[in-house]
Short mmCIF file of C-alpha atoms in Angstrom, two decimals:
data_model
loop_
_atom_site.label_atom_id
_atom_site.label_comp_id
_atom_site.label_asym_id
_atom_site.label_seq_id
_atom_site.Cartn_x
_atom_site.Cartn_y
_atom_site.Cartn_z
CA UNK A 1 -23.08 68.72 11.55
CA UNK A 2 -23.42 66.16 8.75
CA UNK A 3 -21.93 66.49 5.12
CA UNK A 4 -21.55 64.41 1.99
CA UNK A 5 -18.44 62.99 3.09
CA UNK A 6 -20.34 61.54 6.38
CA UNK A 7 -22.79 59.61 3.97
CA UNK A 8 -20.27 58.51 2.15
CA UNK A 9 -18.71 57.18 4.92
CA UNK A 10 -21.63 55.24 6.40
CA UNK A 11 -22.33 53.93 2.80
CA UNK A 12 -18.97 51.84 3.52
CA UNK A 13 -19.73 50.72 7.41
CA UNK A 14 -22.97 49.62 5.97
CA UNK A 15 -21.29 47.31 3.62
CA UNK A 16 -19.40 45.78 6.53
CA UNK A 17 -22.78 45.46 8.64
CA UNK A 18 -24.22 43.77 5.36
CA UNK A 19 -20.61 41.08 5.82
CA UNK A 20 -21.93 40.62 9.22
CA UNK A 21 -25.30 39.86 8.78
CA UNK A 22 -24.25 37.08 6.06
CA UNK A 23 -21.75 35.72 8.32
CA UNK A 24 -24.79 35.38 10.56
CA UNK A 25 -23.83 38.12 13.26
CA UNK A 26 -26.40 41.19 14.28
CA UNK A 27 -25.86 43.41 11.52
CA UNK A 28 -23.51 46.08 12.42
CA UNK A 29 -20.81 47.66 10.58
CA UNK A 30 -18.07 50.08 11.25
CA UNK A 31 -15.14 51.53 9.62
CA UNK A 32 -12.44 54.37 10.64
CA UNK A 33 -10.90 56.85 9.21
CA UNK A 34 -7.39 58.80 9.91
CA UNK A 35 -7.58 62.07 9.74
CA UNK A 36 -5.47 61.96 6.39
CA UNK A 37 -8.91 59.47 5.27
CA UNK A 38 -6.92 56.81 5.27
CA UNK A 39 -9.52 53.35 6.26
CA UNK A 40 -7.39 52.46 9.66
CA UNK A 41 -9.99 49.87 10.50
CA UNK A 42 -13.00 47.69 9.04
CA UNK A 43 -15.40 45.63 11.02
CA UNK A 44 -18.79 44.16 12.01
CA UNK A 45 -20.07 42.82 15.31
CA UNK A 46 -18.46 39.08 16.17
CA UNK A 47 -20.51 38.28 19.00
CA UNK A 48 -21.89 35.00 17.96
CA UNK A 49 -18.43 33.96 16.03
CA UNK A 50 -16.40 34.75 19.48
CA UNK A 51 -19.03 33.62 21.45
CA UNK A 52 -18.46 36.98 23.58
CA UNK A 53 -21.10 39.43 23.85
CA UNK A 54 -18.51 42.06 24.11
CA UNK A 55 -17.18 41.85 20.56
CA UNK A 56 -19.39 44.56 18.98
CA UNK A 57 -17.68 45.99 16.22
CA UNK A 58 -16.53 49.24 17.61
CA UNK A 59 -13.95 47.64 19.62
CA UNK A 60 -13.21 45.21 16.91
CA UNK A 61 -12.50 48.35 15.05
CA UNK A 62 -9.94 49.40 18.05
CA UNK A 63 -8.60 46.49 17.95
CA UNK A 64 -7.80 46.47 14.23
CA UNK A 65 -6.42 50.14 14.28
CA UNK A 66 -4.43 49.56 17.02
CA UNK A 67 -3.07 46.13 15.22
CA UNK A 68 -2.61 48.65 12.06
CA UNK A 69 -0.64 51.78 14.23
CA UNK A 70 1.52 49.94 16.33
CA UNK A 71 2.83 52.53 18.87
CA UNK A 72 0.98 55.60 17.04
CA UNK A 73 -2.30 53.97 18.21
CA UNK A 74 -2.98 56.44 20.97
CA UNK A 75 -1.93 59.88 18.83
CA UNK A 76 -3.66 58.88 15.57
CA UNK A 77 -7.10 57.30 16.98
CA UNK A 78 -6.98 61.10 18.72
CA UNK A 79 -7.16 62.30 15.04
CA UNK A 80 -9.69 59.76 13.91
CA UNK A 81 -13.11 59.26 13.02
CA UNK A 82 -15.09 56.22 13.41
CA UNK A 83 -18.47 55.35 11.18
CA UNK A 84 -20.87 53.31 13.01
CA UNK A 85 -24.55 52.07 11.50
CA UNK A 86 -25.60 52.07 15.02
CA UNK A 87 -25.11 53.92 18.04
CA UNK A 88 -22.66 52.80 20.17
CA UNK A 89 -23.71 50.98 23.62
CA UNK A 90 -21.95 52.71 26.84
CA UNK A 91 -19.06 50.16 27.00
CA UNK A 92 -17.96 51.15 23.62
CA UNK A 93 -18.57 54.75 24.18
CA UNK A 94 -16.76 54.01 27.53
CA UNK A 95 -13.82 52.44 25.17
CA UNK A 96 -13.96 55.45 22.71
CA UNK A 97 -13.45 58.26 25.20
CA UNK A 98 -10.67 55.97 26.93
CA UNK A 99 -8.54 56.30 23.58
CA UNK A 100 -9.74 59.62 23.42
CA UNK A 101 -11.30 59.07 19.28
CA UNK A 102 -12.15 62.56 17.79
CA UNK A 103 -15.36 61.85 16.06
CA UNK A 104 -17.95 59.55 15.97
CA UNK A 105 -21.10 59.26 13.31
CA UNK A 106 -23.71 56.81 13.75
CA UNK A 107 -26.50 55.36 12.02
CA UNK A 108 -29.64 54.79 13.99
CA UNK A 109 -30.04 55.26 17.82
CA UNK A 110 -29.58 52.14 20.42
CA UNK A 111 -32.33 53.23 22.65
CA UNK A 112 -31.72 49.82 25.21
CA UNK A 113 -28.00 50.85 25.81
CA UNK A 114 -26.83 53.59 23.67
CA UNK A 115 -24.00 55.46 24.74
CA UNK A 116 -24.32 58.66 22.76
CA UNK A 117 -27.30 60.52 23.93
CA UNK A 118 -30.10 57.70 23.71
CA UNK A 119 -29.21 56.38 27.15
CA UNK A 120 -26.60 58.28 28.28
CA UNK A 121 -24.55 61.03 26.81
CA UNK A 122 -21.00 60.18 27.25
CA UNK A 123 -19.35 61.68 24.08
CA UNK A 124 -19.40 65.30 25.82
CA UNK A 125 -17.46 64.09 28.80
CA UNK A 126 -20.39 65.38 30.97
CA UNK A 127 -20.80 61.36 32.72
CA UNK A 128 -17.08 61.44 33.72
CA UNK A 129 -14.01 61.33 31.89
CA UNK A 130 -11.35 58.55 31.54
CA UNK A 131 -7.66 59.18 32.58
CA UNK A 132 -6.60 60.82 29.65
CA UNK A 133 -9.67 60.27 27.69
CA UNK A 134 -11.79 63.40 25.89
CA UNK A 135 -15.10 64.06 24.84
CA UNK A 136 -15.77 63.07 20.81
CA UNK A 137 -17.67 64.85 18.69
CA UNK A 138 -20.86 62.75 17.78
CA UNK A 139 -23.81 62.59 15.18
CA UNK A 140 -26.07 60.10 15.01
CA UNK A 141 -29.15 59.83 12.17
CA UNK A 142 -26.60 59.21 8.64
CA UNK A 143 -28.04 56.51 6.71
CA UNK A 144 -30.74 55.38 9.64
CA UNK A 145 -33.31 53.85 7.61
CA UNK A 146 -30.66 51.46 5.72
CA UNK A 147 -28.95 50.58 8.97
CA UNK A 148 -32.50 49.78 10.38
CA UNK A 149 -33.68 47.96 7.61
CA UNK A 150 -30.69 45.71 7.97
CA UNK A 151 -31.61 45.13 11.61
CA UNK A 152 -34.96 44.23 10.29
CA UNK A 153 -33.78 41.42 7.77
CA UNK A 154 -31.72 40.12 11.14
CA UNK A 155 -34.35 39.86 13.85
CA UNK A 156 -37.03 39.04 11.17
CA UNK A 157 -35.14 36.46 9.57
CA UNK A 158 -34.57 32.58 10.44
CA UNK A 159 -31.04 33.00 11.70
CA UNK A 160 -31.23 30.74 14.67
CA UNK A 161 -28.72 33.02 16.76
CA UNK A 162 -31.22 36.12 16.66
CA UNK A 163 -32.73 36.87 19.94
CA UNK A 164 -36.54 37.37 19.82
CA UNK A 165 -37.92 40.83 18.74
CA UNK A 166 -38.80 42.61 21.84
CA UNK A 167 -42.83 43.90 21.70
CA UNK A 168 -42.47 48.15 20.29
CA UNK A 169 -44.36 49.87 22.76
CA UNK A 170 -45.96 52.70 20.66
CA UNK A 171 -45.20 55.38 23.55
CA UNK A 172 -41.34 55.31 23.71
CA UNK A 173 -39.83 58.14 22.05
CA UNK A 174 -38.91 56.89 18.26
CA UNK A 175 -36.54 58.68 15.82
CA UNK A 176 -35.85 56.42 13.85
CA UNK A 177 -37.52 54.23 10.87
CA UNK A 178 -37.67 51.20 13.38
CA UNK A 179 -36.40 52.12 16.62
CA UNK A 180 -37.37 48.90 18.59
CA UNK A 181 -34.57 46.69 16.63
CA UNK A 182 -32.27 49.51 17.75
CA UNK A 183 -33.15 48.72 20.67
CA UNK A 184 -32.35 44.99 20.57
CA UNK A 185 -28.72 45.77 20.25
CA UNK A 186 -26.45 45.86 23.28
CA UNK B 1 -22.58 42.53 51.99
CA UNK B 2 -18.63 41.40 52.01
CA UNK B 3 -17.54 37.99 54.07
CA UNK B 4 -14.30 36.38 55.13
CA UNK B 5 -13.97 34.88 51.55
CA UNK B 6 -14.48 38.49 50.03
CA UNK B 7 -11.02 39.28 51.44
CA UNK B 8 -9.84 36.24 50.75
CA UNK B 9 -10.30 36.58 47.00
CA UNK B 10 -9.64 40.17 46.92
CA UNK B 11 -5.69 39.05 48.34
CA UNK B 12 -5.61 36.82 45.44
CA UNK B 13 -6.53 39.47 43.51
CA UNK B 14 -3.96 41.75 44.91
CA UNK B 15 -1.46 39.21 44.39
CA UNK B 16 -2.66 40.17 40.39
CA UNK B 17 -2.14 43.85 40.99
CA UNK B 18 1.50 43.56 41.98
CA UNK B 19 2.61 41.38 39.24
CA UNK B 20 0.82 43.93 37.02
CA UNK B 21 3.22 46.37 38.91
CA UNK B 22 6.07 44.53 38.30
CA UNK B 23 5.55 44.27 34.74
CA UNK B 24 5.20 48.39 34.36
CA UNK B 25 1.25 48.70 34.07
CA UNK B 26 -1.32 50.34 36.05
CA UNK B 27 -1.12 47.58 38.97
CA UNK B 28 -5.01 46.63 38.83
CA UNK B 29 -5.47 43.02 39.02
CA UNK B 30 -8.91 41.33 38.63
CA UNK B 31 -9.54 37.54 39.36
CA UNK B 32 -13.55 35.60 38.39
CA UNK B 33 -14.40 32.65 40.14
CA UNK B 34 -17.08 30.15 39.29
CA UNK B 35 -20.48 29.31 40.84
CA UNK B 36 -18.27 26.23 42.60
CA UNK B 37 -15.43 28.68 43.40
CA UNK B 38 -12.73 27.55 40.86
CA UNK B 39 -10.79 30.18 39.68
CA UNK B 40 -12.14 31.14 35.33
CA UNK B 41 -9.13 33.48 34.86
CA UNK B 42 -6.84 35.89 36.46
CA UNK B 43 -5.66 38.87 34.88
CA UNK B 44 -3.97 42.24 35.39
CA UNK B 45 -4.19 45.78 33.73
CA UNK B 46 -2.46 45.15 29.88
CA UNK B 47 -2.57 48.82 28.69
CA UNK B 48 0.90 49.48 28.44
CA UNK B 49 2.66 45.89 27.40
CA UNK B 50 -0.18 46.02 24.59
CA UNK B 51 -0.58 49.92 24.16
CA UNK B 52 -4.07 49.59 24.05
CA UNK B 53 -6.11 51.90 27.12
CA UNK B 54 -8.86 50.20 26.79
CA UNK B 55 -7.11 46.88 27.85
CA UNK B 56 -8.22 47.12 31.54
CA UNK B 57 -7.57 43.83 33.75
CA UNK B 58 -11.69 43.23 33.67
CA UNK B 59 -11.44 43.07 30.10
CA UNK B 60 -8.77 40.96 30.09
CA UNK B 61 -10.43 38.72 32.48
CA UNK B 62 -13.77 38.00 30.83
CA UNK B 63 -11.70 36.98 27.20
CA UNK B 64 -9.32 34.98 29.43
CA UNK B 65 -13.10 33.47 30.84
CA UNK B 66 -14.36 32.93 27.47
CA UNK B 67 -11.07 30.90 26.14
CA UNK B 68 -11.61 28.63 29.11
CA UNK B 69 -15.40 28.26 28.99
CA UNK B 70 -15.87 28.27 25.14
CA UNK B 71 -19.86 27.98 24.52
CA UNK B 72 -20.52 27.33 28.14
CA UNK B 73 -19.36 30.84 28.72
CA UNK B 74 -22.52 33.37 28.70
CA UNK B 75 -24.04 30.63 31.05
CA UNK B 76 -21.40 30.22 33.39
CA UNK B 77 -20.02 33.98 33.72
CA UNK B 78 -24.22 34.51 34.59
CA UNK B 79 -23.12 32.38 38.08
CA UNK B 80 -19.94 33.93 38.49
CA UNK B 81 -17.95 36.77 40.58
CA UNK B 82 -15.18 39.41 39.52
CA UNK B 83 -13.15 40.45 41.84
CA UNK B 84 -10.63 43.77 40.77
CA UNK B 85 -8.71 45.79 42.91
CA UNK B 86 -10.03 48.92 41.70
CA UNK B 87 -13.86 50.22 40.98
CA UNK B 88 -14.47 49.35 37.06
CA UNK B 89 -14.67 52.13 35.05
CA UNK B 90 -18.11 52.67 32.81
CA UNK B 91 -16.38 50.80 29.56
CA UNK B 92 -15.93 47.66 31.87
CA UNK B 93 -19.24 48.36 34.19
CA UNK B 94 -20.44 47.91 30.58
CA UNK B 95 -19.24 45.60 29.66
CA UNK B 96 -19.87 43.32 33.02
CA UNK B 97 -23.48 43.97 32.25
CA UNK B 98 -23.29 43.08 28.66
CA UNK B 99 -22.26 39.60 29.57
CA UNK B 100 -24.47 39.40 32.15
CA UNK B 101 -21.54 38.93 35.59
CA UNK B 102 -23.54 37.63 39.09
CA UNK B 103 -21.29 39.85 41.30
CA UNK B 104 -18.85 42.58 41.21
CA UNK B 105 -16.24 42.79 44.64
CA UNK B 106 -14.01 46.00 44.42
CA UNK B 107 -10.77 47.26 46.40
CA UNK B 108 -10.95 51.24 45.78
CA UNK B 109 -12.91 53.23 44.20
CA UNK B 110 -12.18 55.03 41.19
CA UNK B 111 -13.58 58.39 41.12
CA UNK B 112 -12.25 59.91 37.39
CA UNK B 113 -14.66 57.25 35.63
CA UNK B 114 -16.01 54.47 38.15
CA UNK B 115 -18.83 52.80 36.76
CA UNK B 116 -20.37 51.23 39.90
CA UNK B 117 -21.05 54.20 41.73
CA UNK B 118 -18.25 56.81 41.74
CA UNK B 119 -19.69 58.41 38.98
CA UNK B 120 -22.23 56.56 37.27
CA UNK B 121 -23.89 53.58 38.82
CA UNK B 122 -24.11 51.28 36.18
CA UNK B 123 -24.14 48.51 38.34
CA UNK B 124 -28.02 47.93 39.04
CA UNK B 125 -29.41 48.35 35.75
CA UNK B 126 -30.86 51.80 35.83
CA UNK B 127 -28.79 53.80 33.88
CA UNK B 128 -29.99 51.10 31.17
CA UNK B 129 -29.50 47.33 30.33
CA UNK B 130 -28.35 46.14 27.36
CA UNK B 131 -30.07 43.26 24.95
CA UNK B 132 -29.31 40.25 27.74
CA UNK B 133 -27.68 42.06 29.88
CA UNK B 134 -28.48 41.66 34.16
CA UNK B 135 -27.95 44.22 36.73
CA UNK B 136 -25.35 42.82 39.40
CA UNK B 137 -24.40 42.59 42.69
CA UNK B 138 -21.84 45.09 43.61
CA UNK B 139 -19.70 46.15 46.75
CA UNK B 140 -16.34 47.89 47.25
CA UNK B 141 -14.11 48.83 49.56
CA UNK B 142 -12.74 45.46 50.18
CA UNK B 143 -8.99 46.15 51.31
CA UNK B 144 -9.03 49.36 49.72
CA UNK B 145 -5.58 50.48 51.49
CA UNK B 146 -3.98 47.82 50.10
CA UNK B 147 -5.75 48.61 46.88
CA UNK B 148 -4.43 52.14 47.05
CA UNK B 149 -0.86 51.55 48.55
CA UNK B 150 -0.27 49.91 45.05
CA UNK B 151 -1.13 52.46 42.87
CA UNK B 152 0.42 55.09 44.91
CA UNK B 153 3.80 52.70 44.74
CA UNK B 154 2.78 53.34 40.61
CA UNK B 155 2.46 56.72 40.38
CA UNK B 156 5.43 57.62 42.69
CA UNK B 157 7.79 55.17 41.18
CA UNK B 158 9.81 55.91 38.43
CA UNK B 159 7.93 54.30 35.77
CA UNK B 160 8.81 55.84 32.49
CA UNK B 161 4.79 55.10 31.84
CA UNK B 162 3.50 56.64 34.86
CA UNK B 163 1.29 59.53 34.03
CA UNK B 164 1.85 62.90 36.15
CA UNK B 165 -0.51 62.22 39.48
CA UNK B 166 -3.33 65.12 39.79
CA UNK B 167 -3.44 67.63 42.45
CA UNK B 168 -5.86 66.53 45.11
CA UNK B 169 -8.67 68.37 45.84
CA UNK B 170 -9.38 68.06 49.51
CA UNK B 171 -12.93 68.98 48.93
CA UNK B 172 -14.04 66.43 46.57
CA UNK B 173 -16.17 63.31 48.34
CA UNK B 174 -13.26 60.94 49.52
CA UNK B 175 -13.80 57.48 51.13
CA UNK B 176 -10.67 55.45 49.93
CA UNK B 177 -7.24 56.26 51.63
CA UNK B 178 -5.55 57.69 48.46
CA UNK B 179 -8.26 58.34 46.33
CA UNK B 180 -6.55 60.38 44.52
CA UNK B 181 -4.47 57.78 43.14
CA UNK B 182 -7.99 55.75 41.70
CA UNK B 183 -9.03 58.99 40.42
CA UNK B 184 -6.16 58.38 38.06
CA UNK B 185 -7.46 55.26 36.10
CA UNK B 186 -9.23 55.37 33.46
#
């Protein structure tokens, strides 16, 4: 279940996916919280600044926490909830079971790859479960139109990095304001 | 189908898995080679040494990859082949598709959260692709009992980092010598 807190949350990973998109990356933002709401981590996607397709900003977010905790990594991502404007792909939802986060909220849905119940539903542990890793609460819908729209300016804009809009196809199932550049997102 | 060089690569590979050992981690060790057979990066398992769990040896391998390749590097990894000691789990099945890998040679399988066909068969594209993402090639059981003897070496040693092996269940589907041992990596 959502709350105000949640939009308040994904008010802040949207300013990071705004960062992104002006550093010329797709638009993507995330941000973590401890459990004591302390920020442990804020990112965007790096894909096109790494030059690795694998960089999406979840696991820059990891990455950052981890950096942050030191040797309290494992026991306080376990406590920790991570703000996403858009649904994590399967290799991050893979990542985010391995360390075991508690909660995830997301913006709008990844239908190509999405990890969290637009694809596949790995947050409930029901696809397998990591050594050690456990199931995460997950919400997706907070703030989907503005985390859509941002997509929008991306694959509509002349950044020469964007990949070409793939054609909507009227008869997929759509939840959200513009699902198709969702579904652009790996 | 495997080949004389299959088990040629996978010793190399092996040769990864012990040092891995040596140095107190999971002993997984993963190796890519080029379209033209040079070697783009060996790695091994880096959970512990970096106390990150999502620091599996394919992960590892594909940013060693793209320090060597720089821009060349979503081309080249297109024409290359992985080959790890144990099955990739779904994070790194998820990643091998996000960047696109030509071929995927595993030792044993890893039944807890194997992502090329222990427990979700990410491996051909239709549990979903991402944005630019290819389905690969993908075959395992390529000196499995060597695979295994390693990580049964782990888990009985006296590693301070060792997790507590789980009781085998005789029942469950079994094809590698210890499987039990795989089921234990994330």
């Amino acid at each position: 279940m959502s709350n105000h807190r949640d939009f308040q949350r994904m008010r802040l990973a949207l300013t990071q996916a705004r960062r992104a998109l002006q550093l010329g990356e797709v638009p993507i933002g995330c941000i973590i919280f401890s459990e004591n709401g302390e920020v442990l981590a804020r990112s965007g996607n790096r894909c096109n600044e790494l030059i690795n397709s694998t960089r999406h900003a979840e696991l820059e977010a990891l990455q950052v926490s981890r950096l942050l905790l030191g040797d309290a990594f494992h026991s306080e991502i376990q406590k920790a909830e991570l703000f996403v404007t858009c649904e994590p792909c399967i290799m991050c939802a893979g990542a985010l079971l391995t360390v075991g986060i508690k909660r995830v909220v997301f913006g709008c849905r990844n239908d190509r790859f999405g990890g969290c119940g637009s694809v596949l539903e790995l947050n409930d542990g029901s696809c397998g479960l990591p050594e050690g890793g456990k199931p995460f609460d997950c919400i997706g819908g907070i703030l989907e139109e503005e985390s859509v729209a941002l997509l929008r300016q991306f694959y509509e804009g002349p950044n020469p990095n964007a990949p070409r809009p793939k054609k909507k196809n009227r008869n997929n199932k759509q939840t959200s304001l513009e699902p198709s550049f969702a579904a652009e997102i790996s």
